[in-house]
Amino acid sequence: TRVGYIYLHEFNAKCSAAVEEALVSFSKEKKPLDVYVLDLRGNPGGILEGALEVAGLFVKPGSAAVRVMDGQAHQEVIAARATADSLVLADPTLPLVVMTDGRSASASEVLAGALRDNCRGVTTGATSYGKGLIQGVFGLRDGSGVVITVAKYLTPRNQDIQGVGLVPDVPLKNDKWWNFRPYELDNIDFETARNMLAQCIADS
């Protein structure tokens, strides 16, 4: 199996450009790839915009990436987006496997949920951390501050992330964070992932 492997250790202003560069590199390979692997293990999150832009490289920009629900249960759907200078999307004919573990949190969970719920990727590994709260810091007159939860993230299909995390479609045996090694892909069941993705697309 020829794998196009991408490891993201955090989401920042440069992450989508790095992923795009990797996709361009893959497209120039002499032998075609069989599958993409997006490794989010150990990724604690970062800026939401980065996750939305990476999602936009794999799903059509405008596809639902995450729902934000406030304290009154009002929801806003935020779409995947590509950067202004984005010239490439991932090959839509190639399956995508998204790897998570217990340290994949926040924006990592948003991206994994977006790819899974849009039937673009199958998740594998271990259940993610479960950090779905959006919090703001408000200053007080005495100079101190208070942290208030203002909203939370839900996946496009309305799964609550907070305190639960994302349970992988295909769990990996002995996939503990302390055993985490980037690029080790031997225990991924690519055939099951392909079949699950095809079934998701057929059912949608």
PDB file of C-alpha atoms in Angstrom:
ATOM      1  CA  THR A   1       0.000   0.000   0.000  1.00  0.00           C
ATOM      2  CA  ARG A   2       1.448   3.342  -1.087  1.00  0.00           C
ATOM      3  CA  VAL A   3       0.628   5.903   1.575  1.00  0.00           C
ATOM      4  CA  GLY A   4       0.664   9.683   1.424  1.00  0.00           C
ATOM      5  CA  TYR A   5       1.461  10.408   5.081  1.00  0.00           C
ATOM      6  CA  ILE A   6       0.939  13.804   6.730  1.00  0.00           C
ATOM      7  CA  TYR A   7       1.657  14.441  10.402  1.00  0.00           C
ATOM      8  CA  LEU A   8       0.270  17.620  11.991  1.00  0.00           C
ATOM      9  CA  HIS A   9       1.562  18.375  15.491  1.00  0.00           C
ATOM     10  CA  GLU A  10      -0.495  21.576  15.950  1.00  0.00           C
ATOM     11  CA  PHE A  11      -2.771  23.989  14.117  1.00  0.00           C
ATOM     12  CA  ASN A  12      -1.251  27.369  13.365  1.00  0.00           C
ATOM     13  CA  ALA A  13      -1.245  29.954  10.602  1.00  0.00           C
ATOM     14  CA  LYS A  14       1.095  27.842   8.452  1.00  0.00           C
ATOM     15  CA  CYS A  15      -0.393  24.366   8.809  1.00  0.00           C
ATOM     16  CA  SER A  16      -2.711  24.468   5.794  1.00  0.00           C
ATOM     17  CA  ALA A  17       0.135  25.651   3.553  1.00  0.00           C
ATOM     18  CA  ALA A  18       2.262  22.750   4.808  1.00  0.00           C
ATOM     19  CA  VAL A  19      -0.500  20.249   4.060  1.00  0.00           C
ATOM     20  CA  GLU A  20      -1.026  21.774   0.644  1.00  0.00           C
ATOM     21  CA  GLU A  21       2.693  21.466  -0.073  1.00  0.00           C
ATOM     22  CA  ALA A  22       2.556  17.796   0.884  1.00  0.00           C
ATOM     23  CA  LEU A  23      -0.412  17.189  -1.419  1.00  0.00           C
ATOM     24  CA  VAL A  24       1.434  18.825  -4.320  1.00  0.00           C
ATOM     25  CA  SER A  25       4.436  16.611  -3.595  1.00  0.00           C
ATOM     26  CA  PHE A  26       2.241  13.498  -3.573  1.00  0.00           C
ATOM     27  CA  SER A  27       0.702  14.434  -6.923  1.00  0.00           C
ATOM     28  CA  LYS A  28       4.174  14.453  -8.485  1.00  0.00           C
ATOM     29  CA  GLU A  29       5.036  10.922  -7.384  1.00  0.00           C
ATOM     30  CA  LYS A  30       5.853   8.595 -10.275  1.00  0.00           C
ATOM     31  CA  LYS A  31       3.716   5.836  -8.789  1.00  0.00           C
ATOM     32  CA  PRO A  32       0.172   6.773  -7.723  1.00  0.00           C
ATOM     33  CA  LEU A  33      -0.823   6.635  -4.073  1.00  0.00           C
ATOM     34  CA  ASP A  34      -3.366   4.196  -2.666  1.00  0.00           C
ATOM     35  CA  VAL A  35      -4.422   6.136   0.437  1.00  0.00           C
ATOM     36  CA  TYR A  36      -3.816   9.294   2.457  1.00  0.00           C
ATOM     37  CA  VAL A  37      -3.050   9.159   6.176  1.00  0.00           C
ATOM     38  CA  LEU A  38      -3.537  12.305   8.243  1.00  0.00           C
ATOM     39  CA  ASP A  39      -1.923  11.740  11.634  1.00  0.00           C
ATOM     40  CA  LEU A  40      -3.354  13.940  14.404  1.00  0.00           C
ATOM     41  CA  ARG A  41      -2.014  11.883  17.293  1.00  0.00           C
ATOM     42  CA  GLY A  42      -0.490  14.040  19.993  1.00  0.00           C
ATOM     43  CA  ASN A  43      -1.952  17.192  18.410  1.00  0.00           C
ATOM     44  CA  PRO A  44      -3.473  19.346  21.206  1.00  0.00           C
ATOM     45  CA  GLY A  45      -5.189  21.730  18.806  1.00  0.00           C
ATOM     46  CA  GLY A  46      -4.438  25.365  18.080  1.00  0.00           C
ATOM     47  CA  ILE A  47      -6.268  27.908  15.972  1.00  0.00           C
ATOM     48  CA  LEU A  48      -9.638  26.823  14.595  1.00  0.00           C
ATOM     49  CA  GLU A  49      -8.985  28.581  11.289  1.00  0.00           C
ATOM     50  CA  GLY A  50      -6.115  26.198  10.608  1.00  0.00           C
ATOM     51  CA  ALA A  51      -8.368  23.179  11.033  1.00  0.00           C
ATOM     52  CA  LEU A  52     -11.020  24.708   8.762  1.00  0.00           C
ATOM     53  CA  GLU A  53      -8.460  25.414   6.044  1.00  0.00           C
ATOM     54  CA  VAL A  54      -7.008  21.902   6.193  1.00  0.00           C
ATOM     55  CA  ALA A  55     -10.545  20.499   5.987  1.00  0.00           C
ATOM     56  CA  GLY A  56     -11.048  22.637   2.879  1.00  0.00           C
ATOM     57  CA  LEU A  57      -8.218  20.778   1.152  1.00  0.00           C
ATOM     58  CA  PHE A  58     -10.013  17.445   1.528  1.00  0.00           C
ATOM     59  CA  VAL A  59     -13.705  18.359   1.288  1.00  0.00           C
ATOM     60  CA  LYS A  60     -15.380  20.906  -0.930  1.00  0.00           C
ATOM     61  CA  PRO A  61     -15.081  24.416   0.535  1.00  0.00           C
ATOM     62  CA  GLY A  62     -18.491  25.273   1.928  1.00  0.00           C
ATOM     63  CA  SER A  63     -19.065  21.794   3.378  1.00  0.00           C
ATOM     64  CA  ALA A  64     -20.032  21.874   7.058  1.00  0.00           C
ATOM     65  CA  ALA A  65     -16.929  21.505   9.224  1.00  0.00           C
ATOM     66  CA  VAL A  66     -18.227  22.155  12.736  1.00  0.00           C
ATOM     67  CA  ARG A  67     -21.258  23.379  14.645  1.00  0.00           C
ATOM     68  CA  VAL A  68     -20.904  25.959  17.408  1.00  0.00           C
ATOM     69  CA  MET A  69     -23.650  25.870  20.045  1.00  0.00           C
ATOM     70  CA  ASP A  70     -23.999  28.685  22.570  1.00  0.00           C
ATOM     71  CA  GLY A  71     -25.513  28.601  26.060  1.00  0.00           C
ATOM     72  CA  GLN A  72     -29.004  29.101  24.646  1.00  0.00           C
ATOM     73  CA  ALA A  73     -28.587  26.065  22.393  1.00  0.00           C
ATOM     74  CA  HIS A  74     -28.428  28.239  19.273  1.00  0.00           C
ATOM     75  CA  GLN A  75     -26.234  26.686  16.633  1.00  0.00           C
ATOM     76  CA  GLU A  76     -24.055  28.174  13.923  1.00  0.00           C
ATOM     77  CA  VAL A  77     -22.615  25.973  11.188  1.00  0.00           C
ATOM     78  CA  ILE A  78     -19.058  26.884  10.199  1.00  0.00           C
ATOM     79  CA  ALA A  79     -17.893  25.680   6.809  1.00  0.00           C
ATOM     80  CA  ALA A  80     -14.602  24.234   5.645  1.00  0.00           C
ATOM     81  CA  ARG A  81     -12.587  26.730   3.689  1.00  0.00           C
ATOM     82  CA  ALA A  82      -9.499  26.825   1.539  1.00  0.00           C
ATOM     83  CA  THR A  83      -6.884  29.547   1.663  1.00  0.00           C
ATOM     84  CA  ALA A  84      -7.109  32.299  -0.907  1.00  0.00           C
ATOM     85  CA  ASP A  85      -4.099  30.982  -2.834  1.00  0.00           C
ATOM     86  CA  SER A  86      -5.069  27.326  -2.589  1.00  0.00           C
ATOM     87  CA  LEU A  87      -4.501  25.627  -5.943  1.00  0.00           C
ATOM     88  CA  VAL A  88      -4.973  21.991  -5.025  1.00  0.00           C
ATOM     89  CA  LEU A  89      -7.374  19.666  -3.335  1.00  0.00           C
ATOM     90  CA  ALA A  90      -6.582  16.150  -2.220  1.00  0.00           C
ATOM     91  CA  ASP A  91      -7.381  13.552  -4.845  1.00  0.00           C
ATOM     92  CA  PRO A  92     -11.068  12.787  -4.124  1.00  0.00           C
ATOM     93  CA  THR A  93     -10.669   9.231  -5.406  1.00  0.00           C
ATOM     94  CA  LEU A  94      -8.186   8.293  -2.679  1.00  0.00           C
ATOM     95  CA  PRO A  95      -9.468   7.156   0.730  1.00  0.00           C
ATOM     96  CA  LEU A  96      -8.311   9.088   3.783  1.00  0.00           C
ATOM     97  CA  VAL A  97      -7.459   7.622   7.181  1.00  0.00           C
ATOM     98  CA  VAL A  98      -7.362  10.061  10.122  1.00  0.00           C
ATOM     99  CA  MET A  99      -5.368   8.943  13.159  1.00  0.00           C
ATOM    100  CA  THR A 100      -6.233  10.177  16.673  1.00  0.00           C
ATOM    101  CA  ASP A 101      -5.267   9.349  20.233  1.00  0.00           C
ATOM    102  CA  GLY A 102      -5.994  10.561  23.754  1.00  0.00           C
ATOM    103  CA  ARG A 103      -3.967  13.724  23.216  1.00  0.00           C
ATOM    104  CA  SER A 104      -5.751  14.785  20.021  1.00  0.00           C
ATOM    105  CA  ALA A 105      -7.845  17.706  21.226  1.00  0.00           C
ATOM    106  CA  SER A 106      -9.873  20.759  20.260  1.00  0.00           C
ATOM    107  CA  ALA A 107      -9.096  21.747  16.642  1.00  0.00           C
ATOM    108  CA  SER A 108      -7.812  18.213  15.995  1.00  0.00           C
ATOM    109  CA  GLU A 109     -11.193  16.840  16.998  1.00  0.00           C
ATOM    110  CA  VAL A 110     -12.961  19.447  14.877  1.00  0.00           C
ATOM    111  CA  LEU A 111     -10.973  18.386  11.812  1.00  0.00           C
ATOM    112  CA  ALA A 112     -11.370  14.657  12.458  1.00  0.00           C
ATOM    113  CA  GLY A 113     -15.113  15.093  12.990  1.00  0.00           C
ATOM    114  CA  ALA A 114     -15.462  17.189   9.838  1.00  0.00           C
ATOM    115  CA  LEU A 115     -13.692  14.637   7.657  1.00  0.00           C
ATOM    116  CA  ARG A 116     -15.573  11.717   9.204  1.00  0.00           C
ATOM    117  CA  ASP A 117     -19.042  13.287   9.089  1.00  0.00           C
ATOM    118  CA  ASN A 118     -18.598  14.382   5.473  1.00  0.00           C
ATOM    119  CA  CYS A 119     -17.715  10.773   4.543  1.00  0.00           C
ATOM    120  CA  ARG A 120     -14.272  11.911   3.461  1.00  0.00           C
ATOM    121  CA  GLY A 121     -12.213  10.083   6.039  1.00  0.00           C
ATOM    122  CA  VAL A 122     -12.287   7.136   8.415  1.00  0.00           C
ATOM    123  CA  THR A 123     -10.890   7.643  11.904  1.00  0.00           C
ATOM    124  CA  THR A 124      -8.562   5.135  13.502  1.00  0.00           C
ATOM    125  CA  GLY A 125      -6.405   4.932  16.616  1.00  0.00           C
ATOM    126  CA  ALA A 126      -7.821   5.712  20.053  1.00  0.00           C
ATOM    127  CA  THR A 127     -10.585   7.951  21.403  1.00  0.00           C
ATOM    128  CA  SER A 128      -9.607  11.622  21.304  1.00  0.00           C
ATOM    129  CA  TYR A 129      -9.290  13.882  24.337  1.00  0.00           C
ATOM    130  CA  GLY A 130     -12.753  15.470  24.350  1.00  0.00           C
ATOM    131  CA  LYS A 131     -12.012  19.209  24.480  1.00  0.00           C
ATOM    132  CA  GLY A 132     -14.950  20.936  22.863  1.00  0.00           C
ATOM    133  CA  LEU A 133     -15.502  24.043  24.991  1.00  0.00           C
ATOM    134  CA  ILE A 134     -15.007  27.582  23.709  1.00  0.00           C
ATOM    135  CA  GLN A 135     -13.965  29.843  26.556  1.00  0.00           C
ATOM    136  CA  GLY A 136     -13.344  33.546  26.928  1.00  0.00           C
ATOM    137  CA  VAL A 137     -11.333  35.454  29.521  1.00  0.00           C
ATOM    138  CA  PHE A 138     -13.073  38.515  30.910  1.00  0.00           C
ATOM    139  CA  GLY A 139     -11.184  41.135  32.902  1.00  0.00           C
ATOM    140  CA  LEU A 140     -12.382  42.397  36.271  1.00  0.00           C
ATOM    141  CA  ARG A 141     -11.893  45.841  37.797  1.00  0.00           C
ATOM    142  CA  ASP A 142      -9.276  44.598  40.235  1.00  0.00           C
ATOM    143  CA  GLY A 143      -7.098  43.423  37.355  1.00  0.00           C
ATOM    144  CA  SER A 144      -7.924  39.767  37.706  1.00  0.00           C
ATOM    145  CA  GLY A 145      -9.858  37.774  35.163  1.00  0.00           C
ATOM    146  CA  VAL A 146     -12.475  35.104  34.971  1.00  0.00           C
ATOM    147  CA  VAL A 147     -12.771  32.323  32.406  1.00  0.00           C
ATOM    148  CA  ILE A 148     -16.298  31.753  31.135  1.00  0.00           C
ATOM    149  CA  THR A 149     -17.483  29.036  28.781  1.00  0.00           C
ATOM    150  CA  VAL A 150     -19.374  30.744  25.968  1.00  0.00           C
ATOM    151  CA  ALA A 151     -20.058  27.885  23.547  1.00  0.00           C
ATOM    152  CA  LYS A 152     -18.988  24.399  22.523  1.00  0.00           C
ATOM    153  CA  TYR A 153     -18.135  22.469  19.404  1.00  0.00           C
ATOM    154  CA  LEU A 154     -20.311  19.784  17.829  1.00  0.00           C
ATOM    155  CA  THR A 155     -19.424  17.755  14.768  1.00  0.00           C
ATOM    156  CA  PRO A 156     -21.404  18.377  11.542  1.00  0.00           C
ATOM    157  CA  ARG A 157     -23.707  15.493  12.517  1.00  0.00           C
ATOM    158  CA  ASN A 158     -24.296  16.966  15.962  1.00  0.00           C
ATOM    159  CA  GLN A 159     -21.981  14.825  18.065  1.00  0.00           C
ATOM    160  CA  ASP A 160     -20.892  16.580  21.249  1.00  0.00           C
ATOM    161  CA  ILE A 161     -17.091  16.558  21.595  1.00  0.00           C
ATOM    162  CA  GLN A 162     -16.728  17.891  25.133  1.00  0.00           C
ATOM    163  CA  GLY A 163     -15.847  15.271  27.729  1.00  0.00           C
ATOM    164  CA  VAL A 164     -16.527  12.455  25.283  1.00  0.00           C
ATOM    165  CA  GLY A 165     -14.078  12.748  22.431  1.00  0.00           C
ATOM    166  CA  LEU A 166     -14.337  10.996  19.103  1.00  0.00           C
ATOM    167  CA  VAL A 167     -14.398   7.223  19.234  1.00  0.00           C
ATOM    168  CA  PRO A 168     -12.442   5.919  16.223  1.00  0.00           C
ATOM    169  CA  ASP A 169     -14.264   4.068  13.485  1.00  0.00           C
ATOM    170  CA  VAL A 170     -11.477   1.477  13.518  1.00  0.00           C
ATOM    171  CA  PRO A 171      -9.776   1.233  16.942  1.00  0.00           C
ATOM    172  CA  LEU A 172      -6.150   0.174  16.993  1.00  0.00           C
ATOM    173  CA  LYS A 173      -4.981  -2.408  19.488  1.00  0.00           C
ATOM    174  CA  ASN A 174      -2.345  -1.226  21.947  1.00  0.00           C
ATOM    175  CA  ASP A 175      -2.528   2.305  20.553  1.00  0.00           C
ATOM    176  CA  LYS A 176      -1.420   4.090  23.724  1.00  0.00           C
ATOM    177  CA  TRP A 177      -0.077   7.617  23.613  1.00  0.00           C
ATOM    178  CA  TRP A 178       3.149   6.582  25.299  1.00  0.00           C
ATOM    179  CA  ASN A 179       3.778   4.152  22.443  1.00  0.00           C
ATOM    180  CA  PHE A 180       3.147   6.832  19.835  1.00  0.00           C
ATOM    181  CA  ARG A 181       5.642   6.846  16.980  1.00  0.00           C
ATOM    182  CA  PRO A 182       5.052   8.988  13.894  1.00  0.00           C
ATOM    183  CA  TYR A 183       5.174   7.122  10.590  1.00  0.00           C
ATOM    184  CA  GLU A 184       4.428   3.719  12.168  1.00  0.00           C
ATOM    185  CA  LEU A 185       1.481   2.537  10.097  1.00  0.00           C
ATOM    186  CA  ASP A 186       1.810  -1.241  10.176  1.00  0.00           C
ATOM    187  CA  ASN A 187      -1.246  -1.797  12.375  1.00  0.00           C
ATOM    188  CA  ILE A 188      -3.679   0.241  10.282  1.00  0.00           C
ATOM    189  CA  ASP A 189      -6.393  -1.864   8.651  1.00  0.00           C
ATOM    190  CA  PHE A 190      -6.570  -0.048   5.325  1.00  0.00           C
ATOM    191  CA  GLU A 191      -9.005  -2.507   3.770  1.00  0.00           C
ATOM    192  CA  THR A 192     -11.564  -2.032   6.562  1.00  0.00           C
ATOM    193  CA  ALA A 193     -11.115   1.731   6.326  1.00  0.00           C
ATOM    194  CA  ARG A 194     -11.770   1.679   2.575  1.00  0.00           C
ATOM    195  CA  ASN A 195     -14.905  -0.424   3.011  1.00  0.00           C
ATOM    196  CA  MET A 196     -16.261   1.774   5.802  1.00  0.00           C
ATOM    197  CA  LEU A 197     -15.680   4.917   3.772  1.00  0.00           C
ATOM    198  CA  ALA A 198     -17.401   3.414   0.718  1.00  0.00           C
ATOM    199  CA  GLN A 199     -20.367   2.405   2.900  1.00  0.00           C
ATOM    200  CA  CYS A 200     -20.607   5.894   4.397  1.00  0.00           C
ATOM    201  CA  ILE A 201     -20.697   7.439   0.938  1.00  0.00           C
ATOM    202  CA  ALA A 202     -23.314   4.935  -0.234  1.00  0.00           C
ATOM    203  CA  ASP A 203     -25.529   5.656   2.793  1.00  0.00           C
ATOM    204  CA  SER A 204     -25.283   9.434   2.590  1.00  0.00           C
TER     205      SER A 204
END
